[in-house]
C-alpha atoms as a PDB file:
ATOM      1  CA  MET A   1     127.179 125.331 111.731  1.00  0.00           C
ATOM      2  CA  SER A   2     125.228 125.569 108.112  1.00  0.00           C
ATOM      3  CA  GLU A   3     121.334 124.865 108.528  1.00  0.00           C
ATOM      4  CA  GLN A   4     120.390 121.426 107.727  1.00  0.00           C
ATOM      5  CA  PRO A   5     118.088 120.684 105.078  1.00  0.00           C
ATOM      6  CA  ASP A   6     114.359 119.389 105.940  1.00  0.00           C
ATOM      7  CA  HIS A   7     112.804 116.175 105.772  1.00  0.00           C
ATOM      8  CA  TYR A   8     109.784 115.321 104.029  1.00  0.00           C
ATOM      9  CA  PHE A   9     109.349 112.922 107.352  1.00  0.00           C
ATOM     10  CA  THR A  10     110.117 116.302 109.659  1.00  0.00           C
ATOM     11  CA  ALA A  11     107.472 116.750 111.994  1.00  0.00           C
ATOM     12  CA  GLU A  12     107.884 120.500 111.841  1.00  0.00           C
ATOM     13  CA  PRO A  13     109.750 121.676 108.641  1.00  0.00           C
ATOM     14  CA  ALA A  14     111.474 124.706 109.369  1.00  0.00           C
ATOM     15  CA  SER A  15     112.085 126.094 105.699  1.00  0.00           C
ATOM     16  CA  PRO A  16     109.826 128.753 104.749  1.00  0.00           C
ATOM     17  CA  SER A  17     106.499 127.141 103.330  1.00  0.00           C
ATOM     18  CA  GLU A  18     106.321 129.008 100.218  1.00  0.00           C
ATOM     19  CA  ARG A  19     103.104 127.275  99.110  1.00  0.00           C
ATOM     20  CA  ARG A  20     102.275 126.516  95.260  1.00  0.00           C
ATOM     21  CA  GLN A  21      99.882 125.380  92.938  1.00  0.00           C
ATOM     22  CA  ILE A  22     100.182 122.416  90.663  1.00  0.00           C
ATOM     23  CA  ILE A  23      97.971 120.819  88.555  1.00  0.00           C
ATOM     24  CA  VAL A  24      98.401 116.672  88.553  1.00  0.00           C
ATOM     25  CA  ARG A  25      95.553 114.133  87.277  1.00  0.00           C
ATOM     26  CA  LEU A  26      93.525 112.204  90.030  1.00  0.00           C
ATOM     27  CA  ASP A  27      91.237 109.715  89.354  1.00  0.00           C
ATOM     28  CA  GLY A  28      91.427 110.503  85.512  1.00  0.00           C
ATOM     29  CA  ARG A  29      90.749 114.156  85.802  1.00  0.00           C
ATOM     30  CA  PRO A  30      93.264 117.362  85.942  1.00  0.00           C
ATOM     31  CA  VAL A  31      92.914 119.050  89.502  1.00  0.00           C
ATOM     32  CA  THR A  32      94.399 122.022  90.976  1.00  0.00           C
ATOM     33  CA  LEU A  33      96.390 121.414  94.519  1.00  0.00           C
ATOM     34  CA  THR A  34      98.410 123.119  96.313  1.00  0.00           C
ATOM     35  CA  THR A  35     101.875 121.972  97.704  1.00  0.00           C
ATOM     36  CA  ALA A  36     105.016 123.479  99.809  1.00  0.00           C
ATOM     37  CA  LYS A  37     108.662 123.113 100.387  1.00  0.00           C
ATOM     38  CA  GLY A  38     109.314 120.732 103.459  1.00  0.00           C
ATOM     39  CA  VAL A  39     107.178 118.257 102.028  1.00  0.00           C
ATOM     40  CA  TYR A  40     107.415 115.245 100.012  1.00  0.00           C
ATOM     41  CA  SER A  41     107.410 115.397  96.070  1.00  0.00           C
ATOM     42  CA  PRO A  42     106.426 119.394  96.428  1.00  0.00           C
ATOM     43  CA  GLU A  43     106.995 120.180  92.172  1.00  0.00           C
ATOM     44  CA  ARG A  44     105.114 116.992  90.928  1.00  0.00           C
ATOM     45  CA  LEU A  45     102.764 113.614  91.396  1.00  0.00           C
ATOM     46  CA  ASP A  46     105.848 111.566  92.499  1.00  0.00           C
ATOM     47  CA  PRO A  47     106.234 109.129  90.143  1.00  0.00           C
ATOM     48  CA  GLY A  48     106.004 106.000  92.418  1.00  0.00           C
ATOM     49  CA  THR A  49     102.545 107.861  93.265  1.00  0.00           C
ATOM     50  CA  ALA A  50     101.827 107.654  89.810  1.00  0.00           C
ATOM     51  CA  VAL A  51     102.233 104.246  89.109  1.00  0.00           C
ATOM     52  CA  LEU A  52     100.490 102.897  92.281  1.00  0.00           C
ATOM     53  CA  LEU A  53      97.460 105.231  91.288  1.00  0.00           C
ATOM     54  CA  THR A  54      97.360 103.756  88.110  1.00  0.00           C
ATOM     55  CA  GLY A  55      98.416 100.149  89.022  1.00  0.00           C
ATOM     56  CA  ALA A  56      96.202  99.570  92.104  1.00  0.00           C
ATOM     57  CA  PRO A  57      93.025  97.581  91.927  1.00  0.00           C
ATOM     58  CA  ASP A  58      89.998  99.597  93.167  1.00  0.00           C
ATOM     59  CA  PRO A  59      89.963 100.494  96.834  1.00  0.00           C
ATOM     60  CA  SER A  60      86.915  99.129  99.354  1.00  0.00           C
ATOM     61  CA  PRO A  61      84.006 100.854  98.447  1.00  0.00           C
ATOM     62  CA  THR A  62      83.031 101.123 102.084  1.00  0.00           C
ATOM     63  CA  GLY A  63      84.900 100.718 105.629  1.00  0.00           C
ATOM     64  CA  ALA A  64      87.938 102.696 106.724  1.00  0.00           C
ATOM     65  CA  LEU A  65      91.120 103.364 104.070  1.00  0.00           C
ATOM     66  CA  LEU A  66      94.681 104.317 104.837  1.00  0.00           C
ATOM     67  CA  ASP A  67      96.799 106.292 103.304  1.00  0.00           C
ATOM     68  CA  LEU A  68      99.885 105.922 105.119  1.00  0.00           C
ATOM     69  CA  GLY A  69     102.571 108.403 104.816  1.00  0.00           C
ATOM     70  CA  CYS A  70      99.688 111.130 102.864  1.00  0.00           C
ATOM     71  CA  GLY A  71     102.113 114.026 102.235  1.00  0.00           C
ATOM     72  CA  TRP A  72     100.119 116.986 100.441  1.00  0.00           C
ATOM     73  CA  GLY A  73      97.265 114.080  99.801  1.00  0.00           C
ATOM     74  CA  PRO A  74      97.092 112.652  96.249  1.00  0.00           C
ATOM     75  CA  ILE A  75      96.348 109.160  97.157  1.00  0.00           C
ATOM     76  CA  ALA A  76      94.067 109.677 100.001  1.00  0.00           C
ATOM     77  CA  LEU A  77      92.208 112.277  97.556  1.00  0.00           C
ATOM     78  CA  THR A  78      92.391 109.509  94.987  1.00  0.00           C
ATOM     79  CA  LEU A  79      90.712 106.914  97.734  1.00  0.00           C
ATOM     80  CA  ALA A  80      87.918 109.408  98.391  1.00  0.00           C
ATOM     81  CA  LEU A  81      87.091 110.127  94.937  1.00  0.00           C
ATOM     82  CA  ARG A  82      87.061 106.495  93.980  1.00  0.00           C
ATOM     83  CA  SER A  83      85.026 105.156  96.885  1.00  0.00           C
ATOM     84  CA  PRO A  84      83.005 108.087  98.126  1.00  0.00           C
ATOM     85  CA  GLY A  85      81.155 105.545 100.522  1.00  0.00           C
ATOM     86  CA  ALA A  86      83.793 104.909 102.560  1.00  0.00           C
ATOM     87  CA  ARG A  87      85.966 106.770 105.282  1.00  0.00           C
ATOM     88  CA  VAL A  88      89.520 107.621 104.154  1.00  0.00           C
ATOM     89  CA  TRP A  89      92.338 108.506 107.078  1.00  0.00           C
ATOM     90  CA  GLY A  90      95.294 110.125 105.449  1.00  0.00           C
ATOM     91  CA  VAL A  91      98.107 109.709 108.163  1.00  0.00           C
ATOM     92  CA  ASP A  92     101.732 111.812 108.139  1.00  0.00           C
ATOM     93  CA  VAL A  93     104.142 113.227 111.073  1.00  0.00           C
ATOM     94  CA  ASN A  94     104.801 116.209 108.919  1.00  0.00           C
ATOM     95  CA  ARG A  95     102.014 118.754 110.017  1.00  0.00           C
ATOM     96  CA  ARG A  96     102.896 121.180 106.873  1.00  0.00           C
ATOM     97  CA  ALA A  97     102.120 118.268 104.656  1.00  0.00           C
ATOM     98  CA  LEU A  98      98.728 117.112 106.457  1.00  0.00           C
ATOM     99  CA  ASP A  99      97.831 121.167 106.487  1.00  0.00           C
ATOM    100  CA  LEU A 100      98.251 121.079 102.648  1.00  0.00           C
ATOM    101  CA  ALA A 101      96.029 117.911 102.248  1.00  0.00           C
ATOM    102  CA  ARG A 102      93.316 119.268 104.419  1.00  0.00           C
ATOM    103  CA  ALA A 103      93.449 122.209 101.952  1.00  0.00           C
ATOM    104  CA  ASN A 104      93.213 119.920  98.996  1.00  0.00           C
ATOM    105  CA  ALA A 105      90.540 118.089 100.154  1.00  0.00           C
ATOM    106  CA  ALA A 106      88.206 121.365 100.926  1.00  0.00           C
ATOM    107  CA  GLU A 107      89.179 122.240  97.433  1.00  0.00           C
ATOM    108  CA  LEU A 108      88.068 119.417  95.968  1.00  0.00           C
ATOM    109  CA  GLY A 109      84.676 119.250  98.192  1.00  0.00           C
ATOM    110  CA  LEU A 110      85.987 115.986  99.846  1.00  0.00           C
ATOM    111  CA  GLU A 111      84.073 115.573 103.212  1.00  0.00           C
ATOM    112  CA  THR A 112      84.921 111.802 103.964  1.00  0.00           C
ATOM    113  CA  ILE A 113      88.877 112.391 104.261  1.00  0.00           C
ATOM    114  CA  THR A 114      90.479 112.968 107.815  1.00  0.00           C
ATOM    115  CA  PHE A 115      94.174 114.007 108.161  1.00  0.00           C
ATOM    116  CA  SER A 116      96.061 113.220 110.857  1.00  0.00           C
ATOM    117  CA  GLU A 117      99.041 112.281 113.065  1.00  0.00           C
ATOM    118  CA  PRO A 118      99.464 108.636 113.991  1.00  0.00           C
ATOM    119  CA  ASP A 119      98.635 108.796 117.429  1.00  0.00           C
ATOM    120  CA  ASP A 120      95.048 110.255 116.397  1.00  0.00           C
ATOM    121  CA  VAL A 121      94.052 107.266 114.499  1.00  0.00           C
ATOM    122  CA  PRO A 122      91.744 105.090 117.041  1.00  0.00           C
ATOM    123  CA  ALA A 123      93.729 102.259 117.654  1.00  0.00           C
ATOM    124  CA  ASP A 124      90.721  99.946 117.383  1.00  0.00           C
ATOM    125  CA  LEU A 125      90.075 101.065 113.583  1.00  0.00           C
ATOM    126  CA  ARG A 126      90.547  97.892 111.008  1.00  0.00           C
ATOM    127  CA  PHE A 127      91.460  98.988 107.424  1.00  0.00           C
ATOM    128  CA  ALA A 128      89.823  97.568 104.378  1.00  0.00           C
ATOM    129  CA  THR A 129      92.392  99.255 101.788  1.00  0.00           C
ATOM    130  CA  ILE A 130      95.787 100.729 102.847  1.00  0.00           C
ATOM    131  CA  TRP A 131      97.523 102.420  99.845  1.00  0.00           C
ATOM    132  CA  SER A 132     101.204 103.629 100.436  1.00  0.00           C
ATOM    133  CA  ASN A 133     104.294 105.179  98.926  1.00  0.00           C
ATOM    134  CA  PRO A 134     106.321 104.345 101.997  1.00  0.00           C
ATOM    135  CA  PRO A 135     108.885 106.433 103.108  1.00  0.00           C
ATOM    136  CA  ILE A 136     112.014 104.143 102.702  1.00  0.00           C
ATOM    137  CA  HIS A 137     114.552 107.069 102.745  1.00  0.00           C
ATOM    138  CA  VAL A 138     113.562 107.163 106.658  1.00  0.00           C
ATOM    139  CA  GLY A 139     115.877 104.393 106.897  1.00  0.00           C
ATOM    140  CA  LYS A 140     115.288 100.622 107.540  1.00  0.00           C
ATOM    141  CA  ALA A 141     114.022 100.174 110.764  1.00  0.00           C
ATOM    142  CA  ALA A 142     112.035 103.213 110.858  1.00  0.00           C
ATOM    143  CA  LEU A 143     110.430 101.647 107.877  1.00  0.00           C
ATOM    144  CA  HIS A 144     110.111  98.278 109.496  1.00  0.00           C
ATOM    145  CA  ALA A 145     108.446  99.950 112.484  1.00  0.00           C
ATOM    146  CA  LEU A 146     105.701 101.677 110.299  1.00  0.00           C
ATOM    147  CA  LEU A 147     104.700  98.508 108.509  1.00  0.00           C
ATOM    148  CA  GLU A 148     105.022  96.768 111.728  1.00  0.00           C
ATOM    149  CA  ARG A 149     102.530  99.226 113.243  1.00  0.00           C
ATOM    150  CA  TRP A 150      99.997  99.684 110.261  1.00  0.00           C
ATOM    151  CA  LEU A 151      99.800  96.211 108.212  1.00  0.00           C
ATOM    152  CA  PRO A 152      98.606  93.835 110.907  1.00  0.00           C
ATOM    153  CA  ARG A 153      95.683  96.306 111.109  1.00  0.00           C
ATOM    154  CA  LEU A 154      94.380  95.237 108.153  1.00  0.00           C
ATOM    155  CA  ALA A 155      90.763  93.902 108.315  1.00  0.00           C
ATOM    156  CA  ASP A 156      90.234  90.289 107.678  1.00  0.00           C
ATOM    157  CA  ASP A 157      89.277  90.590 104.259  1.00  0.00           C
ATOM    158  CA  GLY A 158      91.496  93.916 103.610  1.00  0.00           C
ATOM    159  CA  VAL A 159      94.392  94.163 101.368  1.00  0.00           C
ATOM    160  CA  ALA A 160      97.079  96.741 101.025  1.00  0.00           C
ATOM    161  CA  HIS A 161      99.071  97.933  98.170  1.00  0.00           C
ATOM    162  CA  LEU A 162     102.391  99.543  98.706  1.00  0.00           C
ATOM    163  CA  VAL A 163     104.921 100.908  95.844  1.00  0.00           C
ATOM    164  CA  VAL A 164     108.501 100.572  96.173  1.00  0.00           C
ATOM    165  CA  GLN A 165     111.448 100.875  93.764  1.00  0.00           C
ATOM    166  CA  LYS A 166     112.908  98.076  92.703  1.00  0.00           C
ATOM    167  CA  HIS A 167     116.433  99.158  93.272  1.00  0.00           C
ATOM    168  CA  LEU A 168     115.505 100.712  96.789  1.00  0.00           C
ATOM    169  CA  GLY A 169     114.474  97.659  97.901  1.00  0.00           C
ATOM    170  CA  SER A 170     111.113  96.410  96.900  1.00  0.00           C
ATOM    171  CA  ASP A 171     112.224  92.761  96.800  1.00  0.00           C
ATOM    172  CA  SER A 172     113.500  92.307 100.098  1.00  0.00           C
ATOM    173  CA  LEU A 173     111.035  94.347 101.831  1.00  0.00           C
ATOM    174  CA  GLN A 174     108.492  91.821 100.301  1.00  0.00           C
ATOM    175  CA  ALA A 175     110.771  88.808 101.485  1.00  0.00           C
ATOM    176  CA  TRP A 176     110.516  90.943 105.058  1.00  0.00           C
ATOM    177  CA  ILE A 177     106.984  91.072 105.574  1.00  0.00           C
ATOM    178  CA  ASN A 178     106.352  87.804 104.631  1.00  0.00           C
ATOM    179  CA  ALA A 179     109.386  86.905 107.050  1.00  0.00           C
ATOM    180  CA  GLN A 180     106.992  88.489 110.018  1.00  0.00           C
ATOM    181  CA  ASP A 181     104.339  86.545 112.478  1.00  0.00           C
ATOM    182  CA  TRP A 182     101.375  89.234 110.989  1.00  0.00           C
ATOM    183  CA  GLY A 183      99.346  86.270 109.435  1.00  0.00           C
ATOM    184  CA  LEU A 184      99.880  88.729 106.199  1.00  0.00           C
ATOM    185  CA  ARG A 185     101.132  87.548 102.495  1.00  0.00           C
ATOM    186  CA  CYS A 186     103.069  89.903 100.543  1.00  0.00           C
ATOM    187  CA  THR A 187     103.099  89.009  97.112  1.00  0.00           C
ATOM    188  CA  ARG A 188     104.345  91.192  93.740  1.00  0.00           C
ATOM    189  CA  LEU A 189     101.391  92.396  91.562  1.00  0.00           C
ATOM    190  CA  SER A 190     103.070  94.262  89.173  1.00  0.00           C
ATOM    191  CA  SER A 191     105.807  96.062  88.043  1.00  0.00           C
ATOM    192  CA  ALA A 192     105.934  99.129  86.238  1.00  0.00           C
ATOM    193  CA  LYS A 193     108.385 102.254  85.251  1.00  0.00           C
ATOM    194  CA  ALA A 194     111.176 100.511  87.727  1.00  0.00           C
ATOM    195  CA  PHE A 195     108.637 100.596  90.693  1.00  0.00           C
ATOM    196  CA  ARG A 196     106.825  97.369  92.202  1.00  0.00           C
ATOM    197  CA  ILE A 197     103.394  97.243  93.537  1.00  0.00           C
ATOM    198  CA  LEU A 198     103.508  94.809  96.578  1.00  0.00           C
ATOM    199  CA  GLU A 199      99.979  93.187  97.651  1.00  0.00           C
ATOM    200  CA  VAL A 200      99.746  92.283 101.043  1.00  0.00           C
ATOM    201  CA  ARG A 201      96.243  90.294 102.094  1.00  0.00           C
ATOM    202  CA  ARG A 202      95.643  88.022 105.235  1.00  0.00           C
ATOM    203  CA  THR A 203      96.541  84.125 104.928  1.00  0.00           C
END
């Protein structure tokens, strides 16, 4: 039987890590960060993430901020760079990605980020900002379950921004969020390079 490839949503990737360093631009400056096999977009800053980082409004300067599906950390690192007075949470199921994200935060001297698995986030925490390049490829049911768990945890005046490729169902995802009984409203903030940024607020 042939070996099955790792997915970035695998908790414990079986492939050799093979760490590497890449240069990416975060918060307007180039930084050198570490990635590895078995995580999402290990060779570059994913184009959708780049669209989110340049197109989303500034995050809340205070409170709890969430990077949902943090991977090796570019979104969470940017949140911490832009909002040094806030507490940032980076959440992922991939433990290799979490280890990389912690190393990258240490490399940048960022001490206001906690990278953790989903169950380790305090249940009563509410988020002033949620940014996510959600894992579309986990499948619709798993994606919906993920958003159902986290989007309702927006603070009363909180806002979420999600980046989704147009051809991978951004419009249908927007409609699905609006059909849920969460007291949230999802609108399209912008479109760029085949991606849409969706904005979610309380009604």
